[in-house]
mmCIF file of C-alpha atoms in Angstrom:
data_model
loop_
_atom_site.group_PDB
_atom_site.id
_atom_site.type_symbol
_atom_site.label_atom_id
_atom_site.label_comp_id
_atom_site.label_asym_id
_atom_site.label_seq_id
_atom_site.Cartn_x
_atom_site.Cartn_y
_atom_site.Cartn_z
ATOM 1 C CA UNK A 223 -0.006 -0.034 0.045
ATOM 2 C CA UNK A 224 2.902 2.411 0.842
ATOM 3 C CA UNK A 225 4.564 1.716 -2.413
ATOM 4 C CA UNK A 226 1.324 2.286 -4.375
ATOM 5 C CA UNK A 227 0.889 5.734 -2.663
ATOM 6 C CA UNK A 228 4.427 6.499 -3.630
ATOM 7 C CA UNK A 229 3.800 5.588 -7.210
ATOM 8 C CA UNK A 230 0.599 7.844 -7.296
ATOM 9 C CA UNK A 231 2.569 10.695 -5.876
ATOM 10 C CA UNK A 232 5.300 10.320 -8.436
ATOM 11 C CA UNK A 233 2.725 10.085 -11.070
ATOM 12 C CA UNK A 234 1.050 13.323 -9.814
ATOM 13 C CA UNK A 235 4.413 15.114 -9.797
ATOM 14 C CA UNK A 236 4.381 15.138 -13.559
ATOM 15 C CA UNK A 237 1.771 17.971 -13.326
ATOM 16 C CA UNK A 238 4.795 20.096 -12.174
ATOM 17 C CA UNK A 239 5.967 19.954 -15.796
ATOM 18 C CA UNK A 240 2.679 21.622 -16.877
ATOM 19 C CA UNK A 241 2.959 24.143 -14.039
ATOM 20 C CA UNK A 242 6.668 24.828 -15.024
ATOM 21 C CA UNK A 243 5.589 25.712 -18.616
ATOM 22 C CA UNK A 244 2.646 27.890 -17.650
ATOM 23 C CA UNK A 245 4.556 29.624 -14.927
ATOM 24 C CA UNK A 246 7.464 30.263 -17.357
ATOM 25 C CA UNK A 247 5.003 31.552 -19.973
ATOM 26 C CA UNK A 248 3.275 33.847 -17.490
ATOM 27 C CA UNK A 249 6.453 35.311 -16.116
ATOM 28 C CA UNK A 250 7.943 35.603 -19.544
ATOM 29 C CA UNK A 251 11.202 33.956 -18.498
ATOM 30 C CA UNK A 252 11.984 32.544 -22.000
ATOM 31 C CA UNK A 253 10.339 29.158 -21.691
ATOM 32 C CA UNK A 254 8.817 29.030 -25.060
ATOM 33 C CA UNK A 255 6.842 26.077 -26.364
ATOM 34 C CA UNK A 256 9.832 25.007 -28.548
ATOM 35 C CA UNK A 257 12.082 25.078 -25.554
ATOM 36 C CA UNK A 258 9.503 23.042 -23.511
ATOM 37 C CA UNK A 259 9.269 20.539 -26.394
ATOM 38 C CA UNK A 260 13.073 20.148 -26.212
ATOM 39 C CA UNK A 261 12.952 19.761 -22.441
ATOM 40 C CA UNK A 262 10.353 16.935 -22.809
ATOM 41 C CA UNK A 263 12.276 15.116 -25.499
ATOM 42 C CA UNK A 264 15.321 15.341 -23.280
ATOM 43 C CA UNK A 265 13.369 13.957 -20.352
ATOM 44 C CA UNK A 266 11.898 11.106 -22.345
ATOM 45 C CA UNK A 267 15.413 10.316 -23.803
ATOM 46 C CA UNK A 268 16.742 10.134 -20.339
ATOM 47 C CA UNK A 269 13.973 7.657 -19.292
ATOM 48 C CA UNK A 270 14.844 5.547 -22.392
ATOM 49 C CA UNK A 271 18.428 5.612 -21.429
ATOM 50 C CA UNK A 272 17.661 4.460 -17.814
ATOM 51 C CA UNK A 273 15.310 1.823 -19.156
ATOM 52 C CA UNK A 274 18.077 0.465 -21.403
ATOM 53 C CA UNK A 275 20.574 0.400 -18.549
ATOM 54 C CA UNK A 276 17.880 -1.390 -16.347
ATOM 55 C CA UNK A 277 16.648 -3.956 -18.843
ATOM 56 C CA UNK A 278 19.892 -4.593 -20.929
ATOM 57 C CA UNK A 279 22.783 -3.778 -18.613
ATOM 58 C CA UNK A 280 21.286 -4.877 -15.379
ATOM 59 C CA UNK A 281 21.403 -1.591 -13.460
ATOM 60 C CA UNK A 282 18.944 -2.174 -10.658
ATOM 61 C CA UNK A 283 18.515 0.679 -8.187
ATOM 62 C CA UNK A 284 16.446 0.288 -5.012
ATOM 63 C CA UNK A 285 14.108 2.901 -6.412
ATOM 64 C CA UNK A 286 13.125 0.554 -9.280
ATOM 65 C CA UNK A 287 11.890 -1.924 -6.647
ATOM 66 C CA UNK A 288 9.725 0.714 -5.000
ATOM 67 C CA UNK A 289 8.307 2.522 -8.129
ATOM 68 C CA UNK A 290 7.825 -0.343 -10.597
ATOM 69 C CA UNK A 291 5.372 -3.108 -10.458
ATOM 70 C CA UNK A 292 6.202 -6.883 -10.572
ATOM 71 C CA UNK A 293 5.022 -7.079 -14.291
ATOM 72 C CA UNK A 294 7.404 -4.220 -15.223
ATOM 73 C CA UNK A 295 10.579 -6.057 -13.984
ATOM 74 C CA UNK A 296 11.349 -7.454 -17.458
ATOM 75 C CA UNK A 297 9.289 -4.873 -19.539
ATOM 76 C CA UNK A 298 9.485 -1.135 -20.038
ATOM 77 C CA UNK A 299 8.400 0.506 -16.746
ATOM 78 C CA UNK A 300 5.522 2.861 -16.495
ATOM 79 C CA UNK A 301 7.550 5.905 -15.838
ATOM 80 C CA UNK A 302 9.360 5.550 -19.243
ATOM 81 C CA UNK A 303 6.146 5.048 -21.025
ATOM 82 C CA UNK A 304 4.763 8.053 -19.118
ATOM 83 C CA UNK A 305 7.664 10.344 -20.260
ATOM 84 C CA UNK A 306 7.447 8.993 -23.820
ATOM 85 C CA UNK A 307 3.706 9.750 -24.152
ATOM 86 C CA UNK A 308 3.939 13.109 -22.522
ATOM 87 C CA UNK A 309 6.873 14.038 -24.899
ATOM 88 C CA UNK A 310 4.961 12.751 -27.955
ATOM 89 C CA UNK A 311 1.828 14.955 -27.328
ATOM 90 C CA UNK A 312 4.062 18.005 -26.601
ATOM 91 C CA UNK A 313 5.956 17.464 -29.853
ATOM 92 C CA UNK A 314 2.961 16.867 -31.999
ATOM 93 C CA UNK A 315 0.260 19.094 -30.449
ATOM 94 C CA UNK A 316 -0.236 22.704 -29.531
ATOM 95 C CA UNK A 317 -0.256 23.593 -25.903
ATOM 96 C CA UNK A 318 -3.997 23.903 -25.479
ATOM 97 C CA UNK A 319 -4.150 20.183 -26.498
ATOM 98 C CA UNK A 320 -0.929 18.761 -24.987
ATOM 99 C CA UNK A 321 -1.125 20.367 -21.641
ATOM 100 C CA UNK A 322 -4.514 18.938 -20.545
ATOM 101 C CA UNK A 323 -3.536 15.485 -22.100
ATOM 102 C CA UNK A 324 -0.460 15.591 -19.842
ATOM 103 C CA UNK A 325 -2.649 16.469 -16.863
ATOM 104 C CA UNK A 326 -5.009 13.747 -17.503
ATOM 105 C CA UNK A 327 -2.195 11.282 -17.209
ATOM 106 C CA UNK A 328 -0.404 12.910 -14.225
ATOM 107 C CA UNK A 329 -3.582 13.749 -12.196
ATOM 108 C CA UNK A 330 -6.427 11.830 -13.708
ATOM 109 C CA UNK A 331 -4.837 8.336 -13.684
ATOM 110 C CA UNK A 332 -3.812 8.344 -10.074
ATOM 111 C CA UNK A 333 -7.137 9.771 -8.936
ATOM 112 C CA UNK A 334 -8.990 7.137 -10.719
ATOM 113 C CA UNK A 335 -6.563 4.501 -9.507
ATOM 114 C CA UNK A 336 -7.462 5.645 -5.993
ATOM 115 C CA UNK A 337 -10.951 4.518 -6.408
ATOM 116 C CA UNK A 338 -10.057 1.320 -8.274
ATOM 117 C CA UNK A 339 -9.326 -2.051 -6.635
ATOM 118 C CA UNK A 340 -6.255 -2.364 -8.862
ATOM 119 C CA UNK A 341 -7.290 -5.744 -10.240
ATOM 120 C CA UNK A 342 -6.494 -6.340 -13.900
ATOM 121 C CA UNK A 343 -9.758 -6.255 -15.733
ATOM 122 C CA UNK A 344 -10.584 -5.885 -19.453
ATOM 123 C CA UNK A 345 -12.910 -2.916 -18.650
ATOM 124 C CA UNK A 346 -12.743 -1.207 -15.308
ATOM 125 C CA UNK A 347 -15.805 -0.710 -13.060
ATOM 126 C CA UNK A 348 -18.111 2.273 -13.698
ATOM 127 C CA UNK A 349 -17.121 4.168 -10.698
ATOM 128 C CA UNK A 350 -13.557 4.178 -12.019
ATOM 129 C CA UNK A 351 -14.609 5.211 -15.531
ATOM 130 C CA UNK A 352 -16.943 7.940 -14.207
ATOM 131 C CA UNK A 353 -14.203 9.318 -11.897
ATOM 132 C CA UNK A 354 -11.579 9.463 -14.830
ATOM 133 C CA UNK A 355 -13.971 11.067 -17.123
ATOM 134 C CA UNK A 356 -15.030 13.719 -14.622
ATOM 135 C CA UNK A 357 -11.481 14.474 -13.441
ATOM 136 C CA UNK A 358 -10.236 14.613 -17.025
ATOM 137 C CA UNK A 359 -13.188 17.009 -18.157
ATOM 138 C CA UNK A 360 -12.426 19.388 -15.292
ATOM 139 C CA UNK A 361 -8.810 19.358 -16.199
ATOM 140 C CA UNK A 362 -9.483 20.157 -19.847
ATOM 141 C CA UNK A 363 -12.048 22.784 -19.481
ATOM 142 C CA UNK A 364 -9.449 25.636 -18.779
ATOM 143 C CA UNK A 365 -7.656 24.820 -22.066
ATOM 144 C CA UNK A 366 -10.314 23.661 -24.487
ATOM 145 C CA UNK A 367 -13.910 24.487 -25.571
ATOM 146 C CA UNK A 368 -16.420 22.456 -23.514
ATOM 147 C CA UNK A 369 -17.209 20.006 -26.277
ATOM 148 C CA UNK A 370 -13.532 19.265 -27.080
ATOM 149 C CA UNK A 371 -12.844 19.016 -23.350
ATOM 150 C CA UNK A 372 -15.493 16.264 -23.130
ATOM 151 C CA UNK A 373 -14.223 14.451 -26.246
ATOM 152 C CA UNK A 374 -10.648 14.547 -24.850
ATOM 153 C CA UNK A 375 -11.850 13.209 -21.497
ATOM 154 C CA UNK A 376 -13.608 10.387 -23.277
ATOM 155 C CA UNK A 377 -10.291 9.500 -24.896
ATOM 156 C CA UNK A 378 -8.550 9.537 -21.523
ATOM 157 C CA UNK A 379 -11.216 7.503 -20.001
ATOM 158 C CA UNK A 380 -11.115 4.743 -22.712
ATOM 159 C CA UNK A 381 -7.353 4.684 -22.413
ATOM 160 C CA UNK A 382 -7.535 4.375 -18.561
ATOM 161 C CA UNK A 383 -10.584 2.122 -18.377
ATOM 162 C CA UNK A 384 -10.127 -0.438 -21.226
ATOM 163 C CA UNK A 385 -7.228 -2.744 -21.118
ATOM 164 C CA UNK A 386 -5.485 -3.055 -24.516
ATOM 165 C CA UNK A 387 -3.488 -6.166 -25.251
ATOM 166 C CA UNK A 388 -1.459 -6.915 -28.197
ATOM 167 C CA UNK A 389 -0.590 -10.637 -28.485
ATOM 168 C CA UNK A 390 0.234 -11.201 -24.678
ATOM 169 C CA UNK A 391 1.588 -7.761 -24.035
ATOM 170 C CA UNK A 392 -0.664 -5.424 -22.034
ATOM 171 C CA UNK A 393 -0.377 -1.878 -23.221
ATOM 172 C CA UNK A 394 0.271 0.441 -20.265
ATOM 173 C CA UNK A 395 -2.196 3.330 -19.925
ATOM 174 C CA UNK A 396 0.788 5.568 -19.163
ATOM 175 C CA UNK A 397 1.368 5.377 -22.840
ATOM 176 C CA UNK A 398 -2.162 5.681 -24.259
ATOM 177 C CA UNK A 399 -3.894 8.336 -21.885
ATOM 178 C CA UNK A 400 -2.241 11.390 -23.322
ATOM 179 C CA UNK A 401 -2.216 10.137 -26.740
ATOM 180 C CA UNK A 402 -5.877 9.229 -26.876
ATOM 181 C CA UNK A 403 -6.943 12.395 -25.137
ATOM 182 C CA UNK A 404 -4.819 14.719 -27.405
ATOM 183 C CA UNK A 405 -5.737 12.877 -30.657
ATOM 184 C CA UNK A 406 -9.497 13.047 -29.891
ATOM 185 C CA UNK A 407 -9.275 16.738 -28.776
ATOM 186 C CA UNK A 408 -7.441 17.485 -32.053
ATOM 187 C CA UNK A 409 -10.218 15.689 -34.078
ATOM 188 C CA UNK A 410 -12.879 17.450 -32.165
ATOM 189 C CA UNK A 411 -11.361 20.822 -32.636
ATOM 190 C CA UNK A 412 -10.793 20.162 -36.288
ATOM 191 C CA UNK A 413 -13.995 18.341 -37.400
ATOM 192 C CA UNK A 414 -16.770 18.782 -34.856
ATOM 193 C CA UNK A 415 -18.704 22.059 -34.675
ATOM 194 C CA UNK A 416 -18.188 23.207 -31.109
#
């Protein structure tokens, strides 16, 4: 239980990246979107290097024992997928789409996890889905028109609530939440009259 709380707190700490960008923009200290994109690519690259060292070289810090789950011992860990997906949406999308997608992962996922029983199910229980949808919608409203916020929240909810499996490999929602949310927000803004 203590390790799960630590994982959720680390998860939530990713919202500090969004806060860093917003604060830098409001204080006009030179943190442009391009520089933020470079920062996110550097962080994701660092995570990939750490994962390579962990999985291929055998570097095994105690921190990995606390912050990774058992099924991640021989597979890419959630933190690396988290950084890759956040960097991907930052590189591909504009701030009004990428930032709420990042927050849906960093805040929405641990909040929905708090109401979950943490059992692996094909589709999570309704209370988890509703929680993720409501939290994601509230997160997106300051960035997007209401219709696009709802559509983005639907994407995050599907990514969080429906387990995707390719062959025998389960796709971690740390990879899919921001990508689904950002893609659906983009499509809503582009093709749906809001």
